[in-house]
Amino acid sequence: MRRAALIVGIAVLLVAGCGGGKRTPADFEKANSSLLAKVPLYPHAKLTTHASTGYTAGKANVVGYQTRYIYALPARASLATVEAFYLKNLQSWKQVASLSGPVLNYRKGNSFVSINLQQVRRLHMLEIVVDDSFYSHAKG
């Protein structure tokens, strides 16, 4: 009897500790921050701001969050050198799109990383968007 109560108690604690399987916005942001730590950062880039935005993927409720990080780049950074840096250093990721601007989109497992280089020339700014579970919600 005591053993059964102990097992039930442990199960309740495990479910409660996991939030019953639901991830909070803070959980998503923490996971995205961990993902960002695996993305190489252009040398001497400095984080200026970051924010997370929820998305529904066609569902009624928010299913995930993407986190956008904005970096100030050194004045000497050119579009060509920053783009070459990411093309070289993200070779272990699958490049799923290269959009005009340029924007480089990558996938590894369920994770998504977007390197937006549109403001490199004019403002010496770099935008990196990460989502640790994007492809678990995406179709296809």
JSON list of C-alpha atoms in Angstrom, two decimals:
[
{"chain": "A", "resi": 1, "resn": "MET", "atom": "CA", "xyz": [0.00, 0.00, 0.00]},
{"chain": "A", "resi": 2, "resn": "ARG", "atom": "CA", "xyz": [2.76, 2.44, 0.96]},
{"chain": "A", "resi": 3, "resn": "ARG", "atom": "CA", "xyz": [4.67, 1.50, -2.19]},
{"chain": "A", "resi": 4, "resn": "ALA", "atom": "CA", "xyz": [1.63, 2.22, -4.39]},
{"chain": "A", "resi": 5, "resn": "ALA", "atom": "CA", "xyz": [1.13, 5.58, -2.65]},
{"chain": "A", "resi": 6, "resn": "LEU", "atom": "CA", "xyz": [4.79, 6.41, -3.19]},
{"chain": "A", "resi": 7, "resn": "ILE", "atom": "CA", "xyz": [4.58, 5.57, -6.89]},
{"chain": "A", "resi": 8, "resn": "VAL", "atom": "CA", "xyz": [1.42, 7.66, -7.29]},
{"chain": "A", "resi": 9, "resn": "GLY", "atom": "CA", "xyz": [3.08, 10.53, -5.40]},
{"chain": "A", "resi": 10, "resn": "ILE", "atom": "CA", "xyz": [6.15, 10.41, -7.64]},
{"chain": "A", "resi": 11, "resn": "ALA", "atom": "CA", "xyz": [3.96, 10.36, -10.76]},
{"chain": "A", "resi": 12, "resn": "VAL", "atom": "CA", "xyz": [2.02, 13.40, -9.52]},
{"chain": "A", "resi": 13, "resn": "LEU", "atom": "CA", "xyz": [5.27, 15.27, -8.86]},
{"chain": "A", "resi": 14, "resn": "LEU", "atom": "CA", "xyz": [6.61, 14.40, -12.30]},
{"chain": "A", "resi": 15, "resn": "VAL", "atom": "CA", "xyz": [3.46, 15.59, -14.04]},
{"chain": "A", "resi": 16, "resn": "ALA", "atom": "CA", "xyz": [3.33, 18.76, -11.94]},
{"chain": "A", "resi": 17, "resn": "GLY", "atom": "CA", "xyz": [7.01, 19.44, -12.60]},
{"chain": "A", "resi": 18, "resn": "CYS", "atom": "CA", "xyz": [6.42, 19.15, -16.32]},
{"chain": "A", "resi": 19, "resn": "GLY", "atom": "CA", "xyz": [3.41, 21.42, -16.23]},
{"chain": "A", "resi": 20, "resn": "GLY", "atom": "CA", "xyz": [1.25, 18.54, -17.34]},
{"chain": "A", "resi": 21, "resn": "GLY", "atom": "CA", "xyz": [3.03, 18.50, -20.69]},
{"chain": "A", "resi": 22, "resn": "LYS", "atom": "CA", "xyz": [2.29, 22.16, -21.50]},
{"chain": "A", "resi": 23, "resn": "ARG", "atom": "CA", "xyz": [5.21, 24.48, -22.10]},
{"chain": "A", "resi": 24, "resn": "THR", "atom": "CA", "xyz": [5.05, 28.04, -20.83]},
{"chain": "A", "resi": 25, "resn": "PRO", "atom": "CA", "xyz": [6.33, 31.05, -22.79]},
{"chain": "A", "resi": 26, "resn": "ALA", "atom": "CA", "xyz": [9.34, 31.05, -20.43]},
{"chain": "A", "resi": 27, "resn": "ASP", "atom": "CA", "xyz": [10.02, 27.39, -21.33]},
{"chain": "A", "resi": 28, "resn": "PHE", "atom": "CA", "xyz": [10.03, 28.24, -25.03]},
{"chain": "A", "resi": 29, "resn": "GLU", "atom": "CA", "xyz": [12.30, 31.24, -24.53]},
{"chain": "A", "resi": 30, "resn": "LYS", "atom": "CA", "xyz": [14.73, 29.18, -22.45]},
{"chain": "A", "resi": 31, "resn": "ALA", "atom": "CA", "xyz": [14.81, 26.48, -25.15]},
{"chain": "A", "resi": 32, "resn": "ASN", "atom": "CA", "xyz": [15.33, 29.14, -27.83]},
{"chain": "A", "resi": 33, "resn": "SER", "atom": "CA", "xyz": [18.15, 30.68, -25.82]},
{"chain": "A", "resi": 34, "resn": "SER", "atom": "CA", "xyz": [19.81, 27.25, -25.59]},
{"chain": "A", "resi": 35, "resn": "LEU", "atom": "CA", "xyz": [19.41, 26.86, -29.35]},
{"chain": "A", "resi": 36, "resn": "LEU", "atom": "CA", "xyz": [20.95, 30.29, -29.96]},
{"chain": "A", "resi": 37, "resn": "ALA", "atom": "CA", "xyz": [24.00, 29.22, -27.95]},
{"chain": "A", "resi": 38, "resn": "LYS", "atom": "CA", "xyz": [24.63, 26.56, -30.63]},
{"chain": "A", "resi": 39, "resn": "VAL", "atom": "CA", "xyz": [24.55, 29.12, -33.47]},
{"chain": "A", "resi": 40, "resn": "PRO", "atom": "CA", "xyz": [27.92, 30.73, -34.17]},
{"chain": "A", "resi": 41, "resn": "LEU", "atom": "CA", "xyz": [27.95, 34.47, -33.61]},
{"chain": "A", "resi": 42, "resn": "TYR", "atom": "CA", "xyz": [29.72, 36.79, -36.01]},
{"chain": "A", "resi": 43, "resn": "PRO", "atom": "CA", "xyz": [32.90, 38.03, -34.28]},
{"chain": "A", "resi": 44, "resn": "HIS", "atom": "CA", "xyz": [32.46, 41.13, -32.12]},
{"chain": "A", "resi": 45, "resn": "ALA", "atom": "CA", "xyz": [28.69, 41.28, -32.67]},
{"chain": "A", "resi": 46, "resn": "LYS", "atom": "CA", "xyz": [26.91, 42.74, -29.63]},
{"chain": "A", "resi": 47, "resn": "LEU", "atom": "CA", "xyz": [23.37, 41.85, -28.58]},
{"chain": "A", "resi": 48, "resn": "THR", "atom": "CA", "xyz": [21.18, 44.96, -28.50]},
{"chain": "A", "resi": 49, "resn": "THR", "atom": "CA", "xyz": [17.72, 43.47, -27.92]},
{"chain": "A", "resi": 50, "resn": "HIS", "atom": "CA", "xyz": [15.63, 40.33, -28.10]},
{"chain": "A", "resi": 51, "resn": "ALA", "atom": "CA", "xyz": [11.95, 39.45, -27.97]},
{"chain": "A", "resi": 52, "resn": "SER", "atom": "CA", "xyz": [9.77, 36.38, -28.33]},
{"chain": "A", "resi": 53, "resn": "THR", "atom": "CA", "xyz": [6.56, 36.12, -30.31]},
{"chain": "A", "resi": 54, "resn": "GLY", "atom": "CA", "xyz": [4.01, 33.32, -30.13]},
{"chain": "A", "resi": 55, "resn": "TYR", "atom": "CA", "xyz": [2.44, 31.68, -33.17]},
{"chain": "A", "resi": 56, "resn": "THR", "atom": "CA", "xyz": [-0.51, 29.36, -33.69]},
{"chain": "A", "resi": 57, "resn": "ALA", "atom": "CA", "xyz": [0.46, 27.34, -36.81]},
{"chain": "A", "resi": 58, "resn": "GLY", "atom": "CA", "xyz": [-3.22, 27.32, -37.76]},
{"chain": "A", "resi": 59, "resn": "LYS", "atom": "CA", "xyz": [-4.36, 26.07, -34.37]},
{"chain": "A", "resi": 60, "resn": "ALA", "atom": "CA", "xyz": [-6.67, 27.84, -31.92]},
{"chain": "A", "resi": 61, "resn": "ASN", "atom": "CA", "xyz": [-3.95, 28.35, -29.30]},
{"chain": "A", "resi": 62, "resn": "VAL", "atom": "CA", "xyz": [-0.30, 29.38, -29.36]},
{"chain": "A", "resi": 63, "resn": "VAL", "atom": "CA", "xyz": [1.82, 26.30, -30.11]},
{"chain": "A", "resi": 64, "resn": "GLY", "atom": "CA", "xyz": [5.29, 27.84, -30.10]},
{"chain": "A", "resi": 65, "resn": "TYR", "atom": "CA", "xyz": [7.44, 30.92, -29.81]},
{"chain": "A", "resi": 66, "resn": "GLN", "atom": "CA", "xyz": [10.15, 32.36, -32.00]},
{"chain": "A", "resi": 67, "resn": "THR", "atom": "CA", "xyz": [12.79, 34.53, -30.40]},
{"chain": "A", "resi": 68, "resn": "ARG", "atom": "CA", "xyz": [14.37, 37.37, -32.39]},
{"chain": "A", "resi": 69, "resn": "TYR", "atom": "CA", "xyz": [17.83, 38.60, -31.42]},
{"chain": "A", "resi": 70, "resn": "ILE", "atom": "CA", "xyz": [19.22, 41.85, -32.83]},
{"chain": "A", "resi": 71, "resn": "TYR", "atom": "CA", "xyz": [22.96, 42.40, -32.88]},
{"chain": "A", "resi": 72, "resn": "ALA", "atom": "CA", "xyz": [25.09, 45.44, -33.64]},
{"chain": "A", "resi": 73, "resn": "LEU", "atom": "CA", "xyz": [27.92, 44.48, -35.97]},
{"chain": "A", "resi": 74, "resn": "PRO", "atom": "CA", "xyz": [31.39, 46.01, -36.10]},
{"chain": "A", "resi": 75, "resn": "ALA", "atom": "CA", "xyz": [31.69, 48.88, -38.59]},
{"chain": "A", "resi": 76, "resn": "ARG", "atom": "CA", "xyz": [34.09, 46.83, -40.73]},
{"chain": "A", "resi": 77, "resn": "ALA", "atom": "CA", "xyz": [31.57, 44.00, -41.22]},
{"chain": "A", "resi": 78, "resn": "SER", "atom": "CA", "xyz": [30.38, 43.81, -44.80]},
{"chain": "A", "resi": 79, "resn": "LEU", "atom": "CA", "xyz": [27.39, 41.96, -46.17]},
{"chain": "A", "resi": 80, "resn": "ALA", "atom": "CA", "xyz": [29.73, 39.60, -48.05]},
{"chain": "A", "resi": 81, "resn": "THR", "atom": "CA", "xyz": [31.83, 38.72, -44.98]},
{"chain": "A", "resi": 82, "resn": "VAL", "atom": "CA", "xyz": [28.83, 38.22, -42.67]},
{"chain": "A", "resi": 83, "resn": "GLU", "atom": "CA", "xyz": [27.00, 36.09, -45.23]},
{"chain": "A", "resi": 84, "resn": "ALA", "atom": "CA", "xyz": [30.15, 34.01, -45.90]},
{"chain": "A", "resi": 85, "resn": "PHE", "atom": "CA", "xyz": [30.61, 33.53, -42.15]},
{"chain": "A", "resi": 86, "resn": "TYR", "atom": "CA", "xyz": [27.15, 32.00, -41.76]},
{"chain": "A", "resi": 87, "resn": "LEU", "atom": "CA", "xyz": [27.28, 29.96, -44.97]},
{"chain": "A", "resi": 88, "resn": "LYS", "atom": "CA", "xyz": [30.55, 28.43, -43.72]},
{"chain": "A", "resi": 89, "resn": "ASN", "atom": "CA", "xyz": [29.67, 28.01, -40.06]},
{"chain": "A", "resi": 90, "resn": "LEU", "atom": "CA", "xyz": [26.18, 26.57, -40.46]},
{"chain": "A", "resi": 91, "resn": "GLN", "atom": "CA", "xyz": [27.17, 23.81, -42.88]},
{"chain": "A", "resi": 92, "resn": "SER", "atom": "CA", "xyz": [26.04, 21.15, -40.38]},
{"chain": "A", "resi": 93, "resn": "TRP", "atom": "CA", "xyz": [22.51, 22.59, -40.67]},
{"chain": "A", "resi": 94, "resn": "LYS", "atom": "CA", "xyz": [20.23, 22.03, -43.65]},
{"chain": "A", "resi": 95, "resn": "GLN", "atom": "CA", "xyz": [19.71, 25.29, -45.53]},
{"chain": "A", "resi": 96, "resn": "VAL", "atom": "CA", "xyz": [15.99, 25.32, -46.34]},
{"chain": "A", "resi": 97, "resn": "ALA", "atom": "CA", "xyz": [15.81, 28.75, -47.99]},
{"chain": "A", "resi": 98, "resn": "SER", "atom": "CA", "xyz": [17.94, 31.60, -49.20]},
{"chain": "A", "resi": 99, "resn": "LEU", "atom": "CA", "xyz": [15.65, 34.58, -49.67]},
{"chain": "A", "resi": 100, "resn": "SER", "atom": "CA", "xyz": [16.48, 37.87, -51.31]},
{"chain": "A", "resi": 101, "resn": "GLY", "atom": "CA", "xyz": [17.59, 40.49, -48.89]},
{"chain": "A", "resi": 102, "resn": "PRO", "atom": "CA", "xyz": [19.44, 38.18, -48.07]},
{"chain": "A", "resi": 103, "resn": "VAL", "atom": "CA", "xyz": [17.87, 35.92, -45.48]},
{"chain": "A", "resi": 104, "resn": "LEU", "atom": "CA", "xyz": [19.33, 32.46, -44.81]},
{"chain": "A", "resi": 105, "resn": "ASN", "atom": "CA", "xyz": [16.97, 29.91, -43.25]},
{"chain": "A", "resi": 106, "resn": "TYR", "atom": "CA", "xyz": [18.19, 26.66, -41.69]},
{"chain": "A", "resi": 107, "resn": "ARG", "atom": "CA", "xyz": [16.80, 23.54, -40.11]},
{"chain": "A", "resi": 108, "resn": "LYS", "atom": "CA", "xyz": [18.25, 20.87, -37.82]},
{"chain": "A", "resi": 109, "resn": "GLY", "atom": "CA", "xyz": [15.73, 18.35, -36.53]},
{"chain": "A", "resi": 110, "resn": "ASN", "atom": "CA", "xyz": [12.76, 20.39, -35.29]},
{"chain": "A", "resi": 111, "resn": "SER", "atom": "CA", "xyz": [14.85, 23.54, -34.84]},
{"chain": "A", "resi": 112, "resn": "PHE", "atom": "CA", "xyz": [14.68, 26.58, -37.11]},
{"chain": "A", "resi": 113, "resn": "VAL", "atom": "CA", "xyz": [17.26, 29.37, -37.44]},
{"chain": "A", "resi": 114, "resn": "SER", "atom": "CA", "xyz": [16.94, 32.41, -39.68]},
{"chain": "A", "resi": 115, "resn": "ILE", "atom": "CA", "xyz": [19.88, 34.73, -40.35]},
{"chain": "A", "resi": 116, "resn": "ASN", "atom": "CA", "xyz": [18.51, 38.03, -41.65]},
{"chain": "A", "resi": 117, "resn": "LEU", "atom": "CA", "xyz": [21.24, 40.13, -43.28]},
{"chain": "A", "resi": 118, "resn": "GLN", "atom": "CA", "xyz": [18.98, 42.85, -44.69]},
{"chain": "A", "resi": 119, "resn": "GLN", "atom": "CA", "xyz": [20.30, 45.59, -42.38]},
{"chain": "A", "resi": 120, "resn": "VAL", "atom": "CA", "xyz": [24.00, 44.70, -42.50]},
{"chain": "A", "resi": 121, "resn": "ARG", "atom": "CA", "xyz": [24.95, 47.28, -45.17]},
{"chain": "A", "resi": 122, "resn": "ARG", "atom": "CA", "xyz": [22.89, 50.22, -44.00]},
{"chain": "A", "resi": 123, "resn": "LEU", "atom": "CA", "xyz": [22.73, 49.86, -40.22]},
{"chain": "A", "resi": 124, "resn": "HIS", "atom": "CA", "xyz": [25.41, 47.24, -39.40]},
{"chain": "A", "resi": 125, "resn": "MET", "atom": "CA", "xyz": [22.70, 45.20, -37.68]},
{"chain": "A", "resi": 126, "resn": "LEU", "atom": "CA", "xyz": [22.12, 41.45, -37.78]},
{"chain": "A", "resi": 127, "resn": "GLU", "atom": "CA", "xyz": [18.87, 39.66, -36.93]},
{"chain": "A", "resi": 128, "resn": "ILE", "atom": "CA", "xyz": [18.83, 36.03, -35.84]},
{"chain": "A", "resi": 129, "resn": "VAL", "atom": "CA", "xyz": [15.49, 34.31, -35.26]},
{"chain": "A", "resi": 130, "resn": "VAL", "atom": "CA", "xyz": [15.44, 30.93, -33.52]},
{"chain": "A", "resi": 131, "resn": "ASP", "atom": "CA", "xyz": [12.73, 28.42, -32.71]},
{"chain": "A", "resi": 132, "resn": "ASP", "atom": "CA", "xyz": [13.71, 25.15, -31.07]},
{"chain": "A", "resi": 133, "resn": "SER", "atom": "CA", "xyz": [10.47, 23.36, -32.02]},
{"chain": "A", "resi": 134, "resn": "PHE", "atom": "CA", "xyz": [9.26, 25.04, -35.23]},
{"chain": "A", "resi": 135, "resn": "TYR", "atom": "CA", "xyz": [9.27, 21.92, -37.37]},
{"chain": "A", "resi": 136, "resn": "SER", "atom": "CA", "xyz": [7.32, 19.91, -34.81]},
{"chain": "A", "resi": 137, "resn": "HIS", "atom": "CA", "xyz": [4.38, 22.22, -35.64]},
{"chain": "A", "resi": 138, "resn": "ALA", "atom": "CA", "xyz": [5.01, 22.88, -39.33]},
{"chain": "A", "resi": 139, "resn": "LYS", "atom": "CA", "xyz": [3.37, 20.83, -42.03]},
{"chain": "A", "resi": 140, "resn": "GLY", "atom": "CA", "xyz": [5.59, 19.10, -44.52]}
]
